[in-house]
XYZ file of C-alpha atoms in Angstrom:
560
model
C 29.513 15.724 -22.772
C 28.457 19.416 -22.864
C 25.373 18.632 -24.835
C 24.441 15.604 -22.730
C 24.516 17.574 -19.487
C 22.517 20.452 -20.953
C 19.980 17.967 -22.344
C 19.551 16.267 -18.977
C 19.018 19.607 -17.285
C 16.427 20.549 -19.905
C 14.519 17.278 -19.605
C 14.301 17.721 -15.850
C 12.592 21.140 -15.998
C 8.828 20.531 -16.420
C 8.163 23.918 -18.053
C 9.795 22.720 -21.240
C 10.020 18.944 -20.784
C 8.412 18.342 -24.182
C 9.486 19.385 -27.694
C 13.079 20.128 -26.680
C 15.988 19.235 -28.938
C 18.740 17.157 -27.408
C 21.564 19.306 -28.733
C 20.241 22.820 -28.348
C 18.676 24.938 -25.577
C 15.460 26.571 -26.717
C 15.625 29.794 -24.676
C 12.050 30.761 -25.532
C 10.924 27.984 -23.210
C 12.347 29.767 -20.167
C 10.409 32.248 -18.053
C 13.638 34.109 -17.358
C 15.911 32.963 -20.166
C 19.019 35.017 -19.326
C 19.165 33.939 -15.671
C 18.303 30.319 -16.480
C 20.927 30.131 -19.236
C 23.498 31.585 -16.860
C 22.752 28.980 -14.195
C 22.823 26.122 -16.696
C 26.273 27.262 -17.786
C 27.246 27.503 -14.113
C 26.128 23.894 -13.590
C 28.120 22.772 -16.623
C 31.243 24.651 -15.507
C 30.990 23.276 -11.959
C 30.792 19.720 -13.296
C 33.887 20.063 -15.500
C 35.897 21.717 -12.725
C 34.920 18.872 -10.413
C 35.833 16.301 -13.044
C 39.240 17.830 -13.773
C 40.335 18.962 -10.297
C 38.790 16.747 -7.600
C 41.327 14.866 -5.481
C 39.901 11.428 -6.348
C 38.444 9.976 -9.521
C 34.702 10.503 -9.701
C 31.916 8.392 -11.142
C 30.579 10.909 -13.659
C 27.175 9.269 -14.199
C 26.513 9.062 -10.448
C 27.471 12.703 -9.961
C 25.070 13.740 -12.731
C 22.278 11.605 -11.191
C 22.933 13.240 -7.832
C 22.666 16.634 -9.521
C 19.305 15.734 -11.016
C 18.030 14.424 -7.669
C 19.246 17.591 -5.952
C 17.361 19.714 -8.476
C 14.120 17.788 -7.863
C 14.200 17.482 -4.082
C 12.787 20.979 -3.492
C 9.671 20.187 -5.539
C 6.811 17.850 -4.600
C 7.597 14.311 -3.353
C 6.394 12.673 -6.586
C 8.634 14.453 -9.087
C 11.526 11.999 -9.078
C 14.323 10.530 -11.161
C 13.984 6.763 -11.558
C 16.693 4.345 -12.579
C 17.563 0.703 -11.998
C 15.185 -1.111 -9.634
C 13.011 1.987 -9.146
C 12.311 2.105 -12.872
C 11.633 -1.649 -12.878
C 8.886 -1.175 -10.272
C 7.331 1.564 -12.403
C 7.493 -0.626 -15.500
C 5.846 -3.432 -13.517
C 2.973 -1.103 -12.641
C 2.553 0.054 -16.235
C 2.736 -3.426 -17.821
C 0.979 -5.334 -15.039
C 3.524 -8.148 -15.157
C 7.164 -9.079 -14.552
C 9.603 -11.915 -15.145
C 9.712 -14.202 -12.113
C 8.452 -17.388 -10.501
C 5.328 -16.046 -8.772
C 5.868 -15.914 -5.016
C 5.258 -13.387 -2.275
C 8.077 -13.436 0.266
C 8.632 -11.960 3.701
C 10.899 -12.248 6.725
C 9.662 -14.496 9.518
C 12.001 -14.894 12.499
C 14.805 -13.425 10.323
C 14.206 -16.192 7.761
C 13.082 -15.592 4.180
C 9.691 -17.245 4.016
C 7.198 -17.779 1.202
C 3.976 -16.061 2.242
C 2.001 -17.213 -0.790
C 2.607 -18.688 -4.242
C 0.553 -16.981 -6.957
C -2.001 -19.108 -8.751
C -0.956 -20.386 -12.203
C 2.669 -19.415 -11.579
C 5.777 -21.654 -11.931
C 6.133 -21.786 -8.121
C 2.484 -22.830 -7.687
C 2.662 -25.456 -10.448
C 5.837 -27.009 -9.034
C 4.333 -27.348 -5.549
C 5.911 -24.579 -3.482
C 3.795 -23.909 -0.374
C 3.088 -20.945 1.872
C 5.403 -21.249 4.881
C 8.306 -22.795 2.970
C 11.576 -21.202 4.084
C 14.078 -20.173 1.400
C 17.585 -21.395 2.293
C 19.367 -20.746 -1.017
C 18.768 -18.914 -4.282
C 20.865 -20.733 -6.872
C 24.185 -21.156 -5.006
C 23.736 -18.134 -2.717
C 22.726 -18.636 0.912
C 19.889 -16.398 2.077
C 21.074 -15.984 5.669
C 20.868 -12.253 6.553
C 19.552 -11.481 3.051
C 16.926 -8.721 2.757
C 13.626 -9.108 0.898
C 14.831 -6.615 -1.713
C 18.065 -8.537 -2.297
C 16.206 -11.840 -2.593
C 13.635 -10.421 -5.030
C 16.396 -9.109 -7.255
C 17.957 -12.582 -7.456
C 14.673 -14.421 -8.037
C 13.337 -12.103 -10.757
C 14.880 -12.155 -14.200
C 14.407 -12.670 -17.911
C 11.566 -14.933 -19.017
C 12.720 -18.401 -19.973
C 15.755 -18.366 -17.699
C 15.901 -20.600 -14.623
C 16.444 -20.097 -10.928
C 16.990 -22.773 -8.292
C 15.308 -22.345 -4.908
C 16.363 -24.563 -2.027
C 13.703 -24.521 0.658
C 13.084 -26.041 4.079
C 9.551 -27.359 4.573
C 8.654 -27.276 8.294
C 5.904 -29.919 8.085
C 8.265 -32.473 6.525
C 11.411 -31.257 8.259
C 13.476 -31.607 5.089
C 15.190 -29.592 2.365
C 13.698 -29.585 -1.135
C 15.144 -28.054 -4.301
C 13.028 -26.536 -7.065
C 14.337 -25.608 -10.504
C 11.911 -22.965 -11.708
C 11.708 -21.420 -15.149
C 10.908 -17.725 -14.966
C 7.698 -16.696 -16.702
C 5.572 -13.606 -17.228
C 3.872 -13.179 -13.861
C 0.602 -11.283 -14.205
C 0.032 -9.170 -11.103
C -3.354 -9.649 -9.424
C -4.294 -6.368 -7.794
C -7.914 -7.454 -7.383
C -7.037 -10.489 -5.263
C -10.472 -11.336 -3.849
C -14.194 -10.810 -4.383
C -17.301 -12.567 -3.158
C -20.711 -12.242 -1.459
C -21.239 -12.951 2.233
C -24.254 -14.627 3.858
C -26.094 -11.316 4.285
C -25.863 -10.514 0.567
C -23.056 -7.954 0.734
C -20.682 -8.128 -2.216
C -17.040 -7.335 -1.494
C -14.145 -6.461 -3.822
C -10.620 -5.749 -2.629
C -8.424 -3.562 -4.871
C -4.794 -3.306 -3.725
C -3.278 -1.255 -6.570
C -4.235 0.435 -9.837
C -2.002 -1.336 -12.349
C -2.590 -2.157 -16.001
C -4.902 -5.111 -15.279
C -6.920 -3.594 -12.422
C -9.749 -2.188 -14.559
C -10.565 -5.432 -16.361
C -10.118 -7.536 -13.197
C -12.477 -5.203 -11.315
C -15.051 -5.511 -14.103
C -14.831 -9.298 -13.909
C -15.312 -9.221 -10.136
C -18.200 -6.773 -10.337
C -19.922 -8.759 -13.101
C -19.743 -11.984 -11.090
C -21.215 -10.244 -8.049
C -24.110 -8.513 -9.820
C -24.982 -11.738 -11.649
C -26.153 -12.905 -8.210
C -28.502 -9.916 -7.915
C -31.290 -12.052 -6.448
C -29.358 -12.055 -3.164
C -27.242 -8.894 -3.569
C -27.985 -6.204 -0.962
C -24.992 -3.934 -1.418
C -21.371 -3.694 -2.599
C -18.244 -2.830 -0.609
C -15.110 -1.761 -2.504
C -12.045 -1.951 -0.259
C -9.323 0.592 -1.114
C -7.548 0.535 2.246
C -3.783 0.518 1.896
C -4.090 1.165 -1.854
C -1.490 3.813 -2.694
C -2.812 4.418 -6.214
C -1.264 3.776 -9.608
C -2.579 4.314 -13.123
C -5.297 6.951 -13.522
C -6.826 5.199 -16.531
C -7.781 2.211 -14.400
C -9.455 4.399 -11.771
C -11.543 5.987 -14.545
C -12.384 2.516 -15.913
C -13.701 1.523 -12.480
C -15.781 4.693 -12.186
C -17.232 4.073 -15.668
C -18.831 0.887 -14.333
C -20.494 2.636 -11.385
C -21.695 6.027 -12.673
C -24.127 7.382 -15.269
C -22.906 7.951 -18.809
C -21.743 11.511 -19.496
C -21.335 12.563 -15.869
C -18.125 14.413 -14.969
C -15.691 12.154 -13.115
C -12.483 14.134 -12.797
C -10.671 17.221 -14.019
C -6.956 17.930 -14.206
C -5.402 21.406 -14.302
C -1.797 22.344 -15.010
C 0.366 25.097 -16.481
C 0.401 23.768 -20.039
C -2.604 23.169 -22.260
C -2.057 19.412 -22.540
C -2.391 19.067 -18.747
C -5.936 20.475 -18.670
C -8.399 17.621 -19.133
C -12.030 16.958 -18.349
C -12.934 13.282 -17.935
C -16.548 12.120 -18.165
C -18.101 8.695 -17.827
C -18.142 6.970 -21.218
C -20.614 4.121 -20.706
C -23.742 3.046 -18.915
C -23.181 1.642 -15.423
C -23.438 -2.107 -14.906
C -24.589 -1.673 -11.293
C -28.239 -0.727 -10.769
C -28.684 2.690 -9.136
C -30.676 1.192 -6.244
C -27.756 -1.022 -5.140
C -26.020 0.792 -2.234
C -22.221 1.069 -2.376
C -19.623 1.678 0.329
C -15.957 2.533 -0.256
C -13.439 1.655 2.476
C -10.413 3.938 2.850
C -7.704 4.653 5.408
C -4.720 6.962 5.803
C -2.735 4.847 3.302
C -5.344 5.188 0.528
C -3.854 7.632 -1.964
C -3.987 9.042 -5.486
C -6.213 6.848 -7.712
C -7.901 5.434 -4.589
C -8.823 8.955 -3.531
C -10.113 9.753 -7.013
C -12.507 6.779 -6.901
C -13.638 7.574 -3.348
C -13.881 11.348 -3.870
C -15.740 11.103 -7.169
C -18.330 8.638 -5.859
C -18.757 10.819 -2.766
C -19.245 13.952 -4.893
C -21.817 12.163 -7.048
C -23.586 10.777 -3.932
C -23.212 7.301 -5.436
C -21.461 5.749 -2.442
C -20.773 6.317 1.224
C -17.150 6.488 2.361
C -16.233 4.492 5.481
C -12.964 4.380 7.417
C -10.276 6.991 8.032
C -9.241 10.172 6.220
C -7.152 9.339 3.163
C -3.554 10.313 2.463
C -4.022 13.432 0.321
C -2.217 12.876 -3.018
C -3.879 14.614 -5.937
C -1.008 15.270 -8.313
C -0.729 14.050 -11.908
C 2.630 12.660 -13.031
C 3.872 12.321 -16.599
C 6.709 9.944 -17.506
C 9.645 10.925 -19.684
C 12.131 8.203 -20.651
C 15.676 9.555 -20.705
C 17.180 6.252 -21.869
C 16.479 2.514 -21.534
C 17.314 2.458 -17.821
C 16.214 5.918 -16.635
C 12.886 7.749 -16.441
C 11.926 11.070 -14.953
C 8.479 11.319 -13.386
C 7.253 14.935 -13.367
C 4.159 16.381 -11.737
C 2.352 18.206 -14.542
C -1.154 18.800 -13.139
C -3.491 18.448 -10.155
C -6.646 16.369 -9.778
C -9.996 17.983 -9.011
C -13.122 15.964 -8.186
C -16.510 16.788 -9.822
C -17.405 19.251 -7.051
C -14.166 21.146 -7.779
C -12.244 20.162 -4.668
C -8.525 19.488 -4.624
C -7.411 16.198 -3.066
C -3.749 17.154 -2.638
C -2.479 18.290 0.740
C -0.274 21.341 0.325
C 2.419 20.376 2.827
C 5.198 20.419 0.239
C 4.984 24.213 -0.263
C 7.854 24.882 2.106
C 10.293 26.531 -0.279
C 10.227 29.890 -2.014
C 10.781 27.929 -5.216
C 7.049 27.050 -5.530
C 3.751 28.908 -5.584
C 0.222 27.784 -6.389
C -3.166 29.380 -6.964
C -4.808 26.147 -5.787
C -3.879 26.459 -2.103
C -7.277 25.795 -0.581
C -6.950 23.766 2.595
C -10.368 23.158 4.202
C -12.359 25.001 1.504
C -15.991 23.880 1.374
C -17.561 22.292 -1.720
C -20.865 20.562 -2.350
C -21.874 17.152 -3.690
C -24.493 16.708 -6.399
C -27.251 16.502 -3.772
C -25.860 19.452 -1.818
C -23.844 17.838 0.980
C -20.914 19.931 2.204
C -17.456 18.358 1.702
C -13.986 19.755 2.457
C -11.327 20.312 -0.169
C -7.590 19.822 0.268
C -5.792 17.225 2.357
C -7.471 13.999 1.281
C -10.974 12.505 1.425
C -12.934 12.720 4.672
C -15.121 9.640 5.239
C -18.862 9.922 5.785
C -18.513 7.438 8.633
C -15.258 7.477 10.600
C -14.243 3.974 11.720
C -10.696 3.145 12.775
C -9.234 -0.330 12.564
C -9.075 -2.045 15.915
C -5.562 -2.084 17.366
C -4.298 -5.560 18.154
C -3.358 -6.275 21.763
C 0.392 -5.952 22.306
C 0.787 -9.649 23.069
C -0.868 -10.622 19.760
C 1.232 -8.050 17.906
C 4.266 -9.798 19.369
C 3.080 -13.151 18.006
C 2.586 -11.690 14.532
C 6.017 -10.027 14.626
C 7.629 -13.333 15.549
C 6.164 -15.061 12.468
C 4.727 -17.833 14.665
C 1.252 -17.860 13.091
C 2.476 -18.760 9.601
C 5.211 -21.144 10.778
C 2.688 -23.012 12.947
C 0.144 -23.137 10.110
C 2.708 -24.441 7.600
C 3.773 -27.186 10.016
C 0.417 -28.051 11.572
C -2.039 -28.123 8.642
C -0.505 -30.991 6.586
C 0.216 -33.079 9.696
C -3.363 -32.716 10.944
C -5.148 -32.801 7.574
C -6.742 -29.352 8.013
C -9.373 -28.634 5.344
C -11.346 -25.628 4.115
C -13.371 -24.118 5.701
C -10.939 -24.020 8.616
C -12.527 -24.339 12.054
C -10.431 -23.270 15.040
C -10.961 -25.927 17.697
C -9.879 -25.969 21.342
C -7.234 -28.521 20.375
C -5.705 -26.156 17.784
C -5.676 -23.353 20.362
C -3.941 -25.537 22.969
C -1.476 -26.927 20.421
C -0.540 -23.418 19.343
C 0.048 -22.454 22.973
C 2.490 -25.369 23.270
C 4.114 -24.349 19.980
C 4.722 -20.804 21.270
C 6.923 -22.140 24.075
C 9.689 -22.346 21.456
C 9.323 -18.627 20.732
C 10.332 -15.507 22.575
C 7.329 -13.228 22.132
C 8.573 -9.645 22.424
C 6.001 -7.196 23.792
C 5.460 -4.759 26.639
C 2.481 -4.742 28.972
C 0.956 -1.423 30.009
C 3.256 0.151 32.579
C 6.351 -1.933 31.800
C 7.999 0.846 29.822
C 7.448 3.254 32.704
C 8.870 0.695 35.126
C 11.999 0.377 33.003
C 12.429 4.158 32.982
C 11.991 4.249 36.766
C 14.722 1.637 37.239
C 17.081 3.533 34.931
C 16.454 6.739 36.867
C 17.020 5.039 40.226
C 20.275 3.413 39.105
C 21.918 6.840 39.100
C 20.858 7.635 42.684
C 22.067 6.493 46.092
C 18.549 5.437 47.075
C 18.298 2.471 44.666
C 18.338 -0.198 47.395
C 15.396 1.335 49.201
C 13.319 0.963 46.019
C 14.320 -2.631 45.229
C 11.464 -4.047 47.270
C 8.940 -2.019 45.263
C 10.424 -2.816 41.828
C 10.823 -6.507 42.693
C 7.136 -6.698 43.494
C 6.307 -5.067 40.175
C 8.595 -7.485 38.330
C 6.812 -10.435 39.943
C 3.433 -8.918 39.038
C 4.368 -8.563 35.341
C 5.882 -12.052 35.244
C 2.609 -13.441 36.579
C 0.577 -11.361 34.107
C 2.656 -12.611 31.180
C 1.695 -16.193 31.988
C -1.986 -15.234 31.700
C -1.765 -13.448 28.339
C -2.527 -16.353 25.990
C -5.954 -17.190 27.395
C -7.103 -13.647 28.165
C -10.438 -13.092 26.408
C -9.408 -10.217 24.122
C -6.074 -11.822 23.235
C -7.703 -15.181 22.541
C -10.169 -13.553 20.150
C -7.314 -12.234 18.009
C -5.232 -15.398 18.378
C -8.154 -17.376 16.913
C -8.372 -14.848 14.086
C -4.630 -15.110 13.388
C -4.783 -18.900 13.320
C -7.822 -18.834 11.043
C -6.149 -16.460 8.593
C -2.810 -18.276 8.354
C -4.236 -21.819 8.329
C -6.631 -20.703 5.575
C -3.711 -19.205 3.659
C -1.710 -22.435 3.837
C -4.658 -24.723 3.047
C -6.454 -22.721 0.345
C -4.376 -19.679 -0.619
C -4.570 -15.918 -0.435
C -8.237 -15.603 -1.458
C -9.424 -17.660 1.485
C -7.133 -15.743 3.848
C -8.678 -12.429 2.751
C -12.188 -13.856 3.068
C -11.787 -15.028 6.654
C -9.918 -11.857 7.674
C -13.210 -9.975 7.227
C -14.821 -11.893 10.095
C -13.133 -9.604 12.654
C -12.765 -6.507 10.442
C -14.707 -3.778 12.250
C -14.536 -1.333 9.310
C -16.036 -3.924 6.960
C -18.629 -4.923 9.560
C -19.728 -1.307 10.125
C -20.011 -0.675 6.381
C -22.087 -3.853 5.939
C -24.513 -2.772 8.653
C -25.119 0.572 6.947
C -25.686 -1.033 3.532
C -28.242 -3.383 5.082
C -30.073 -0.446 6.685
C -31.254 1.641 3.730
C -32.776 4.276 6.002
C -29.359 4.958 7.504
C -27.645 4.738 4.095
C -29.886 7.350 2.436
C -29.851 9.492 5.550
C -26.083 9.818 5.151
C -26.550 10.882 1.509
C -29.185 13.485 2.422
C -27.909 17.053 2.927
C -28.186 18.253 6.522
C -29.411 21.693 7.571
C -26.302 23.808 7.859
C -25.201 27.359 8.379
C -23.234 26.890 5.144
C -25.450 27.599 2.140
C -24.731 26.436 -1.370
C -24.045 29.394 -3.642
């Protein structure tokens, strides 16, 4: 046990995470070997005293895990100890597949609902539909079950079986499916295509093992239609990152051979790398490119966006990205546990650091790369800021849905209506939202309690609560009663209000398209009211504006 604890402690210290023997502390690896050795012995002694003297029996492995987590919590947020389901998610990212039946699930009206079956999966082949409600997994009822709990039961070893009992709203009956688990290949490039104006579009949701080759396939299909191609939009919104190698593979397809794409810098020699483009681009240099990002775009997404911005190969549209520019290395402790350690930082070709430095809150850390808001320059000489994420060239925020429409989405009514309505009314692709569909959905919503607050209702509630504690409540009843009647009247008008109706039509179009034709069609039609996509398209179609953005402006900041 002595040696195991010391080994775990050693593995968890990044300074000497490599080349350490499991049964012996190599003191030359420590910066301050005497103090470090003393504290390791203190940790060991504390554990054995706890084990021998604590009032109750302890779970030794859980105590050791807690010790490791406690040691890591003062570092950056991405240096973590992974075991169990957390390690499974990491393995899924690295392999690009998992054992399951191929469904995306979510909670709709507190009911586990299938949002989409994946193409070529057991669920898809057996005829499971979007909108089907999961009642039982094998013999276990799903009432009050979380998505995480359900996923754990549905996933499993390839070749084994799982029984799903579902309720299909359109047929109003229960159906059982015996599904054999298979290798489910994750599609993190779920949609690509060209719109009527000649703008190619590729959505990338994650950088997993298959992302690079799937992106190349999408890009090749788009550029093969070059006779009508006027520009390319790559959508990285909501993409939290993943495998660096796949980000580099994407950049290889878009940049000149030999150009610097990314550099990493760390404390040990192996962490210092310079990555250059290894092949000729497959996209002609005169094809304009736009990258869409938002505050949830992180890590590998920021590398792609930042590199193309530095090389003046694309314009960046949307919101400022998250700000994660740290390199993690994986160290397997055993078959069920991995430690993920930050070993370096990313720097874009201009030399700027993507990482925001908000985790330097403890005296335990120091860095020579603390450079918030430092100014760098792109290849053409445009000024760009370092530290804290990627700033877009054109700032465009997603439109916020009206509160009433948010309430409809939160209730799950769009998908439930689509799953019931489309087979009964023989809805086909392309879906057209008619007045009849709009009126039928309004009738359907009468079964739902749409939870939302109109402007001013929250303040009215606070006023009532304040008045309840005073003697003058009765004198204000007349006023508050009038306001209650006003809001009740306004609620009856919400469905057909112009702005609400616009987004209700969009919600119906998206969910009916999902049920009728699948996730690809849902993504396609969602772009019709996507103001970030629309703004990016307009710039790509106006080459004067596009190249004006890429041209350095006169500035008081001079390039040195």
